[in-house]
Short mmCIF file of N, CA and C and ligand atoms in Angstrom, two decimals:
data_model
loop_
_atom_site.label_atom_id
_atom_site.label_comp_id
_atom_site.label_asym_id
_atom_site.label_seq_id
_atom_site.Cartn_x
_atom_site.Cartn_y
_atom_site.Cartn_z
N MET A 212 -90.78 274.03 24.00
CA MET A 212 -91.63 275.26 24.24
C MET A 212 -91.10 276.43 23.44
N THR A 213 -92.02 277.44 23.15
CA THR A 213 -91.69 278.60 22.49
C THR A 213 -91.95 279.87 23.48
N ALA A 214 -91.26 280.88 22.98
CA ALA A 214 -91.32 281.88 23.94
C ALA A 214 -92.60 282.81 23.48
N ASN A 215 -92.95 283.69 24.27
CA ASN A 215 -94.03 284.56 23.73
C ASN A 215 -93.61 285.31 22.69
N PRO A 216 -94.34 285.50 21.46
CA PRO A 216 -93.85 286.20 20.31
C PRO A 216 -93.68 287.60 20.61
N CYS A 217 -94.56 288.27 21.50
CA CYS A 217 -94.36 289.76 21.73
C CYS A 217 -92.98 290.02 22.38
N LEU A 218 -92.36 289.03 23.18
CA LEU A 218 -91.07 289.38 23.55
C LEU A 218 -89.93 289.47 22.75
N THR A 219 -90.16 289.10 21.72
CA THR A 219 -89.22 289.32 20.58
C THR A 219 -89.74 289.99 19.33
N CYS A 220 -90.71 291.02 19.72
CA CYS A 220 -91.29 291.91 18.69
C CYS A 220 -91.17 293.42 19.17
N GLY A 221 -92.26 293.84 19.85
CA GLY A 221 -92.38 295.31 20.21
C GLY A 221 -92.67 296.29 19.11
N ALA A 222 -93.15 295.85 18.01
CA ALA A 222 -93.41 296.63 16.73
C ALA A 222 -94.47 297.53 17.15
N CYS A 223 -95.75 297.20 17.87
CA CYS A 223 -96.89 298.14 17.95
C CYS A 223 -96.23 299.17 18.95
N CYS A 224 -95.33 299.09 19.88
CA CYS A 224 -94.78 300.16 20.72
C CYS A 224 -93.72 301.17 19.86
N ALA A 225 -93.66 300.80 18.68
CA ALA A 225 -92.66 301.64 17.83
C ALA A 225 -93.48 301.84 16.52
N HIS A 226 -94.78 301.92 16.45
CA HIS A 226 -95.37 302.13 15.39
C HIS A 226 -96.64 303.13 15.64
N TYR A 227 -97.36 303.06 16.60
CA TYR A 227 -98.75 304.01 16.82
C TYR A 227 -98.30 305.11 17.91
N ARG A 228 -98.95 306.27 17.80
CA ARG A 228 -99.29 307.20 18.76
C ARG A 228 -99.98 306.49 19.88
N VAL A 229 -99.28 306.59 21.22
CA VAL A 229 -99.89 306.17 22.17
C VAL A 229 -100.44 307.21 23.14
N SER A 230 -101.82 307.65 22.94
CA SER A 230 -102.47 308.60 23.73
C SER A 230 -103.61 308.05 24.37
N PHE A 231 -103.83 308.70 25.51
CA PHE A 231 -104.76 308.42 26.36
C PHE A 231 -105.36 309.50 27.44
N TYR A 232 -106.55 309.35 27.98
CA TYR A 232 -107.18 310.28 28.86
C TYR A 232 -106.23 310.71 29.84
N TRP A 233 -106.01 311.97 30.15
CA TRP A 233 -104.88 312.60 31.06
C TRP A 233 -104.79 311.98 32.32
N ALA A 234 -106.08 311.64 32.98
CA ALA A 234 -106.12 311.31 34.19
C ALA A 234 -105.81 309.98 34.45
N GLU A 235 -105.09 309.08 33.49
CA GLU A 235 -104.52 307.70 33.71
C GLU A 235 -103.28 307.66 34.17
N ALA A 236 -102.74 309.09 34.12
CA ALA A 236 -101.34 309.37 34.80
C ALA A 236 -101.36 309.30 36.17
N ASP A 237 -100.06 309.15 36.76
CA ASP A 237 -99.96 309.17 38.29
C ASP A 237 -99.91 310.24 38.93
N ASP A 238 -99.88 311.57 38.40
CA ASP A 238 -100.30 312.93 39.08
C ASP A 238 -101.84 313.04 39.21
N ALA A 239 -102.60 312.26 38.65
CA ALA A 239 -104.07 312.08 38.91
C ALA A 239 -104.61 311.02 39.54
N THR A 240 -103.96 309.83 39.28
CA THR A 240 -104.16 308.46 39.56
C THR A 240 -103.09 307.73 40.26
N PRO A 241 -103.02 307.41 41.52
CA PRO A 241 -101.87 306.98 42.13
C PRO A 241 -101.65 305.66 41.66
N GLY A 242 -100.38 305.31 41.18
CA GLY A 242 -99.82 303.94 40.50
C GLY A 242 -100.13 304.03 39.20
N GLY A 243 -100.72 305.04 38.58
CA GLY A 243 -100.95 305.12 37.19
C GLY A 243 -99.75 305.28 36.10
N VAL A 244 -99.97 305.58 35.16
CA VAL A 244 -98.86 305.81 33.90
C VAL A 244 -98.06 306.93 34.56
N PRO A 245 -96.63 306.66 34.78
CA PRO A 245 -95.72 307.75 34.90
C PRO A 245 -95.89 309.17 34.34
N ALA A 246 -96.27 310.14 34.78
CA ALA A 246 -96.73 311.37 34.14
C ALA A 246 -95.32 312.02 33.43
N SER A 247 -94.24 311.61 34.15
CA SER A 247 -92.87 312.01 33.66
C SER A 247 -92.56 311.43 32.40
N LEU A 248 -93.22 310.28 31.90
CA LEU A 248 -92.79 309.83 30.66
C LEU A 248 -94.00 310.03 29.59
N THR A 249 -94.73 311.06 29.95
CA THR A 249 -95.82 311.39 28.83
C THR A 249 -95.73 312.97 28.69
N GLU A 250 -96.33 313.26 27.55
CA GLU A 250 -96.55 314.69 27.05
C GLU A 250 -97.94 315.11 27.16
N GLN A 251 -98.20 316.37 27.15
CA GLN A 251 -99.59 316.97 26.93
C GLN A 251 -99.93 316.88 25.54
N LEU A 252 -101.02 316.27 25.15
CA LEU A 252 -101.29 316.21 23.72
C LEU A 252 -102.46 317.23 23.46
N THR A 253 -103.59 317.24 24.16
CA THR A 253 -104.48 318.12 24.20
C THR A 253 -104.95 318.36 25.61
N PRO A 254 -105.88 319.39 25.72
CA PRO A 254 -106.23 319.52 27.21
C PRO A 254 -106.60 318.42 28.01
N PHE A 255 -107.26 317.38 27.17
CA PHE A 255 -107.63 316.32 28.08
C PHE A 255 -106.87 314.88 27.62
N ARG A 256 -105.84 315.04 26.96
CA ARG A 256 -105.25 313.82 26.54
C ARG A 256 -103.75 313.95 26.59
N ARG A 257 -103.04 312.92 27.03
CA ARG A 257 -101.76 312.68 27.03
C ARG A 257 -101.16 311.66 26.20
N VAL A 258 -99.93 311.75 25.94
CA VAL A 258 -99.35 310.74 24.86
C VAL A 258 -98.05 310.36 25.54
N MET A 259 -97.67 309.07 25.23
CA MET A 259 -96.30 308.63 25.80
C MET A 259 -95.18 309.21 24.92
N LYS A 260 -94.25 309.86 25.57
CA LYS A 260 -93.03 310.44 24.94
C LYS A 260 -92.51 309.37 23.93
N GLY A 261 -92.11 310.08 22.87
CA GLY A 261 -91.42 309.23 21.70
C GLY A 261 -92.72 308.74 20.60
N THR A 262 -93.65 308.70 21.06
CA THR A 262 -94.78 308.25 20.12
C THR A 262 -95.62 309.47 19.37
N ASN A 263 -95.41 310.55 19.51
CA ASN A 263 -96.12 311.48 18.88
C ASN A 263 -95.25 312.19 17.73
N CYS A 264 -94.91 311.29 16.79
CA CYS A 264 -93.86 311.91 15.72
C CYS A 264 -94.03 310.77 14.42
N PRO A 265 -93.34 311.22 13.48
CA PRO A 265 -93.58 310.46 12.32
C PRO A 265 -92.95 308.89 12.48
N THR A 266 -91.81 308.85 13.27
CA THR A 266 -91.36 307.45 13.40
C THR A 266 -91.40 307.18 14.91
N PRO A 267 -92.43 306.60 15.29
CA PRO A 267 -92.66 306.47 16.98
C PRO A 267 -91.66 305.43 17.38
N HIS A 268 -91.42 305.71 18.87
CA HIS A 268 -90.66 304.54 19.47
C HIS A 268 -90.97 304.85 21.05
N CYS A 269 -91.87 304.25 21.60
CA CYS A 269 -92.36 304.55 23.06
C CYS A 269 -91.02 304.69 23.90
N THR A 270 -90.93 305.75 24.87
CA THR A 270 -89.79 305.73 25.83
C THR A 270 -89.72 304.82 26.72
N ALA A 271 -90.89 304.07 26.82
CA ALA A 271 -90.78 303.06 27.97
C ALA A 271 -90.50 301.70 27.35
N LEU A 272 -90.26 301.61 26.09
CA LEU A 272 -89.91 300.53 25.50
C LEU A 272 -88.46 299.98 25.61
N GLU A 273 -88.04 298.94 26.10
CA GLU A 273 -86.62 298.59 26.29
C GLU A 273 -86.24 297.54 25.23
N GLY A 274 -84.90 297.42 25.03
CA GLY A 274 -84.43 296.51 24.12
C GLY A 274 -84.44 296.90 22.57
N ARG A 275 -84.50 295.87 21.75
CA ARG A 275 -84.44 296.18 20.29
C ARG A 275 -85.57 295.41 19.65
N VAL A 276 -86.53 296.50 18.88
CA VAL A 276 -87.69 295.85 18.16
C VAL A 276 -87.15 294.66 17.33
N GLY A 277 -88.05 293.54 17.35
CA GLY A 277 -87.77 292.62 16.44
C GLY A 277 -86.67 291.67 16.99
N GLU A 278 -86.10 291.71 18.25
CA GLU A 278 -85.10 291.07 18.81
C GLU A 278 -85.49 290.53 20.19
N ALA A 279 -85.45 291.73 21.21
CA ALA A 279 -85.81 291.24 22.59
C ALA A 279 -86.26 292.65 23.21
N VAL A 280 -87.61 292.52 23.48
CA VAL A 280 -88.04 293.77 24.03
C VAL A 280 -88.87 293.49 25.42
N SER A 281 -89.20 294.63 26.03
CA SER A 281 -89.92 294.63 27.34
C SER A 281 -90.33 296.02 27.51
N CYS A 282 -91.54 296.25 28.34
CA CYS A 282 -92.19 297.47 28.77
C CYS A 282 -91.71 298.01 30.14
N SER A 283 -90.96 299.01 30.26
CA SER A 283 -90.38 299.29 31.61
C SER A 283 -91.49 299.67 32.57
N ILE A 284 -92.54 300.01 32.02
CA ILE A 284 -93.89 300.33 32.86
C ILE A 284 -94.87 299.51 32.82
N TYR A 285 -94.56 298.14 32.57
CA TYR A 285 -95.45 297.07 32.17
C TYR A 285 -96.98 297.11 33.07
N ALA A 286 -96.75 297.06 34.51
CA ALA A 286 -97.79 297.11 35.28
C ALA A 286 -98.43 298.35 35.23
N ARG A 287 -97.84 299.45 34.81
CA ARG A 287 -98.52 300.90 34.75
C ARG A 287 -98.82 301.52 33.38
N ARG A 288 -98.80 300.48 32.25
CA ARG A 288 -98.89 301.06 30.98
C ARG A 288 -100.44 301.44 30.77
N PRO A 289 -100.65 302.51 29.76
CA PRO A 289 -101.97 302.85 29.68
C PRO A 289 -103.15 301.91 29.19
N GLN A 290 -104.05 302.14 29.33
CA GLN A 290 -105.35 301.32 28.83
C GLN A 290 -104.99 300.82 27.43
N VAL A 291 -104.88 301.87 26.51
CA VAL A 291 -104.73 301.78 25.04
C VAL A 291 -103.64 300.59 24.92
N CYS A 292 -102.64 300.43 25.63
CA CYS A 292 -101.61 299.44 25.40
C CYS A 292 -102.36 298.01 25.77
N ARG A 293 -103.06 297.98 27.01
CA ARG A 293 -103.57 296.73 27.20
C ARG A 293 -104.61 296.15 26.12
N GLU A 294 -105.04 297.15 25.41
CA GLU A 294 -106.21 296.73 24.14
C GLU A 294 -105.82 296.27 23.09
N ILE A 295 -104.48 296.30 22.88
CA ILE A 295 -103.75 295.82 21.54
C ILE A 295 -103.55 294.49 21.93
N MET A 296 -104.11 293.40 21.22
CA MET A 296 -104.01 292.04 21.28
C MET A 296 -103.05 291.52 20.30
N PRO A 297 -102.05 290.42 20.52
CA PRO A 297 -101.22 289.75 19.57
C PRO A 297 -102.27 288.96 18.74
N SER A 298 -102.13 288.96 17.36
CA SER A 298 -102.71 288.04 16.75
C SER A 298 -102.79 286.71 17.01
N TYR A 299 -103.90 285.99 17.18
CA TYR A 299 -103.97 284.64 17.34
C TYR A 299 -103.58 284.11 18.69
N TRP A 300 -103.58 285.14 19.77
CA TRP A 300 -103.07 284.77 21.18
C TRP A 300 -103.96 283.77 21.89
N ASP A 301 -105.18 284.04 21.37
CA ASP A 301 -106.16 282.81 21.76
C ASP A 301 -106.41 281.61 20.87
N GLY A 302 -105.58 281.71 19.87
CA GLY A 302 -105.79 280.64 18.77
C GLY A 302 -106.72 280.90 17.82
N VAL A 303 -107.55 281.88 18.00
CA VAL A 303 -108.52 282.02 16.77
C VAL A 303 -108.57 283.58 16.38
N THR A 304 -108.29 284.53 17.14
CA THR A 304 -108.60 285.95 16.84
C THR A 304 -107.35 286.80 16.27
N PRO A 305 -107.53 287.16 14.97
CA PRO A 305 -106.46 288.01 14.42
C PRO A 305 -106.72 289.46 14.91
N SER A 306 -105.43 290.31 14.82
CA SER A 306 -105.29 291.67 15.22
C SER A 306 -104.94 292.50 14.08
N ASP A 307 -105.61 293.40 13.73
CA ASP A 307 -105.31 294.26 12.65
C ASP A 307 -104.08 295.21 13.20
N LYS A 308 -104.21 295.58 14.46
CA LYS A 308 -103.23 296.32 14.99
C LYS A 308 -101.89 295.87 15.08
N CYS A 309 -101.90 294.70 15.44
CA CYS A 309 -100.79 293.68 15.70
C CYS A 309 -100.14 293.46 14.17
N ASP A 310 -100.91 293.05 13.26
CA ASP A 310 -100.55 292.76 11.98
C ASP A 310 -100.06 294.14 11.10
N ASN A 311 -100.53 295.13 11.41
CA ASN A 311 -100.22 296.24 10.61
C ASN A 311 -98.75 296.75 11.32
N ALA A 312 -98.63 296.76 12.44
CA ALA A 312 -97.37 297.07 13.06
C ALA A 312 -96.15 296.18 12.56
N ARG A 313 -96.48 294.79 12.53
CA ARG A 313 -95.31 294.04 12.00
C ARG A 313 -95.00 294.03 10.67
N ALA A 314 -96.31 294.07 9.92
CA ALA A 314 -96.09 294.17 8.41
C ALA A 314 -95.15 295.45 8.08
N THR A 315 -95.47 296.54 8.82
CA THR A 315 -94.47 297.65 8.46
C THR A 315 -93.17 297.55 8.84
N ARG A 316 -92.71 296.55 9.48
CA ARG A 316 -91.19 296.28 9.72
C ARG A 316 -90.92 295.00 8.93
N GLY A 317 -91.80 294.54 8.18
CA GLY A 317 -91.27 293.44 7.33
C GLY A 317 -91.39 292.10 8.20
N MET A 318 -91.95 292.14 9.29
CA MET A 318 -91.81 290.99 10.04
C MET A 318 -93.29 290.03 9.77
N ALA A 319 -92.91 288.71 9.87
CA ALA A 319 -93.90 287.83 9.46
C ALA A 319 -95.26 288.00 10.46
N LEU A 320 -96.56 287.91 9.87
CA LEU A 320 -97.58 288.14 10.82
C LEU A 320 -97.70 286.68 11.48
N LEU A 321 -98.28 287.10 12.71
CA LEU A 321 -98.37 285.86 13.75
C LEU A 321 -99.54 284.96 13.25
N ARG A 322 -99.34 283.58 13.52
CA ARG A 322 -100.19 282.73 13.17
C ARG A 322 -100.53 281.90 14.45
N PRO A 323 -101.57 281.25 14.38
CA PRO A 323 -102.30 280.42 15.56
C PRO A 323 -100.92 279.41 16.07
N GLU A 324 -100.22 278.81 15.20
CA GLU A 324 -99.15 277.97 15.57
C GLU A 324 -98.11 278.57 16.34
N ASP A 325 -98.02 280.04 16.25
CA ASP A 325 -96.88 280.84 16.88
C ASP A 325 -97.23 280.63 18.48
N TRP A 326 -98.49 280.23 18.88
CA TRP A 326 -98.67 280.13 20.23
C TRP A 326 -98.73 278.63 20.81
N HIS A 327 -98.62 277.88 19.96
CA HIS A 327 -98.66 276.52 20.56
C HIS A 327 -97.38 276.13 21.24
N ASP A 328 -97.67 275.43 22.25
CA ASP A 328 -96.48 275.01 23.12
C ASP A 328 -95.84 276.11 23.80
N ARG A 329 -96.38 277.32 24.01
CA ARG A 329 -95.94 278.38 24.70
C ARG A 329 -95.57 278.09 26.10
N GLU A 330 -94.50 278.69 26.56
CA GLU A 330 -94.29 278.40 28.21
C GLU A 330 -95.32 279.10 28.87
N PRO A 331 -95.80 278.53 29.94
CA PRO A 331 -96.70 279.29 30.90
C PRO A 331 -96.20 280.46 31.24
N ASP A 332 -97.09 281.67 31.28
CA ASP A 332 -96.65 282.91 31.55
C ASP A 332 -98.03 283.64 31.94
N PRO A 333 -97.64 284.32 33.22
CA PRO A 333 -98.86 284.80 33.81
C PRO A 333 -99.14 286.30 33.25
N ASP A 334 -98.29 286.98 32.30
CA ASP A 334 -98.63 287.92 31.50
C ASP A 334 -98.98 287.52 30.08
N VAL A 335 -100.11 286.92 30.04
CA VAL A 335 -100.55 286.67 28.58
C VAL A 335 -101.81 287.27 28.28
N PRO A 336 -102.14 287.85 27.12
CA PRO A 336 -101.03 288.28 26.26
C PRO A 336 -100.35 289.37 26.93
N PRO A 337 -98.89 289.57 26.60
CA PRO A 337 -98.02 290.48 27.33
C PRO A 337 -98.39 292.06 27.09
N LEU A 338 -99.03 292.39 25.96
CA LEU A 338 -99.39 293.67 26.10
C LEU A 338 -100.88 294.07 26.09
N ALA A 339 -101.43 293.04 26.74
CA ALA A 339 -102.89 293.28 27.13
C ALA A 339 -103.22 292.72 28.68
N ALA A 340 -104.17 293.23 29.17
CA ALA A 340 -104.62 292.94 30.52
C ALA A 340 -104.91 291.56 30.66
S1 SF4 B 524 -96.15 301.87 27.43
FE1 SF4 B 524 -95.08 299.85 27.29
S2 SF4 B 524 -96.64 298.91 26.36
FE2 SF4 B 524 -97.44 300.83 25.84
S3 SF4 B 524 -96.30 301.46 23.99
FE3 SF4 B 524 -94.99 301.91 25.72
S4 SF4 B 524 -93.49 300.25 25.77
FE4 SF4 B 524 -95.31 299.58 24.67
S1 SF4 B 525 -99.03 292.93 19.97
FE1 SF4 B 525 -98.12 292.23 17.90
S2 SF4 B 525 -96.88 294.01 17.25
FE2 SF4 B 525 -97.40 294.09 19.53
S3 SF4 B 525 -95.53 293.27 20.52
FE3 SF4 B 525 -97.06 291.59 20.34
S4 SF4 B 525 -96.60 290.57 18.50
FE4 SF4 B 525 -95.54 292.63 18.33
#
């Protein structure tokens, strides 16, 4: 059995600016993204702290990129995070966002076989709903 590749990656959480509609945060939507971990970006958009800069690293990302990582607000992460799909998580579909984030760090791009024999996991894919 192999582990979910995202759990030893985290590159996309340390590559992109993570912005979203302000009302996804928990001061507008109970159970939403913790507002304390966000900054105002525009009158209508917020951004995850740590990601609105030239070298992003989301404040909610725990662990070390490329080794072992987790999202400390996994169940409450913004929709934009749920929409990033790891390449070939379904065996057939590549993901430019995943590939770009990994390539920037010199990490090998995911292949369909990286998902073979993966342990059963209710959070598949981990960064998507
Ligand atoms: S909120 Fe979680 S999934 Fe989204 S960028 Fe931050 S650590 Fe990654
Ligand atoms: S979606 Fe891709 S870049 Fe993001 S954590 Fe998973 S494998 Fe890494």
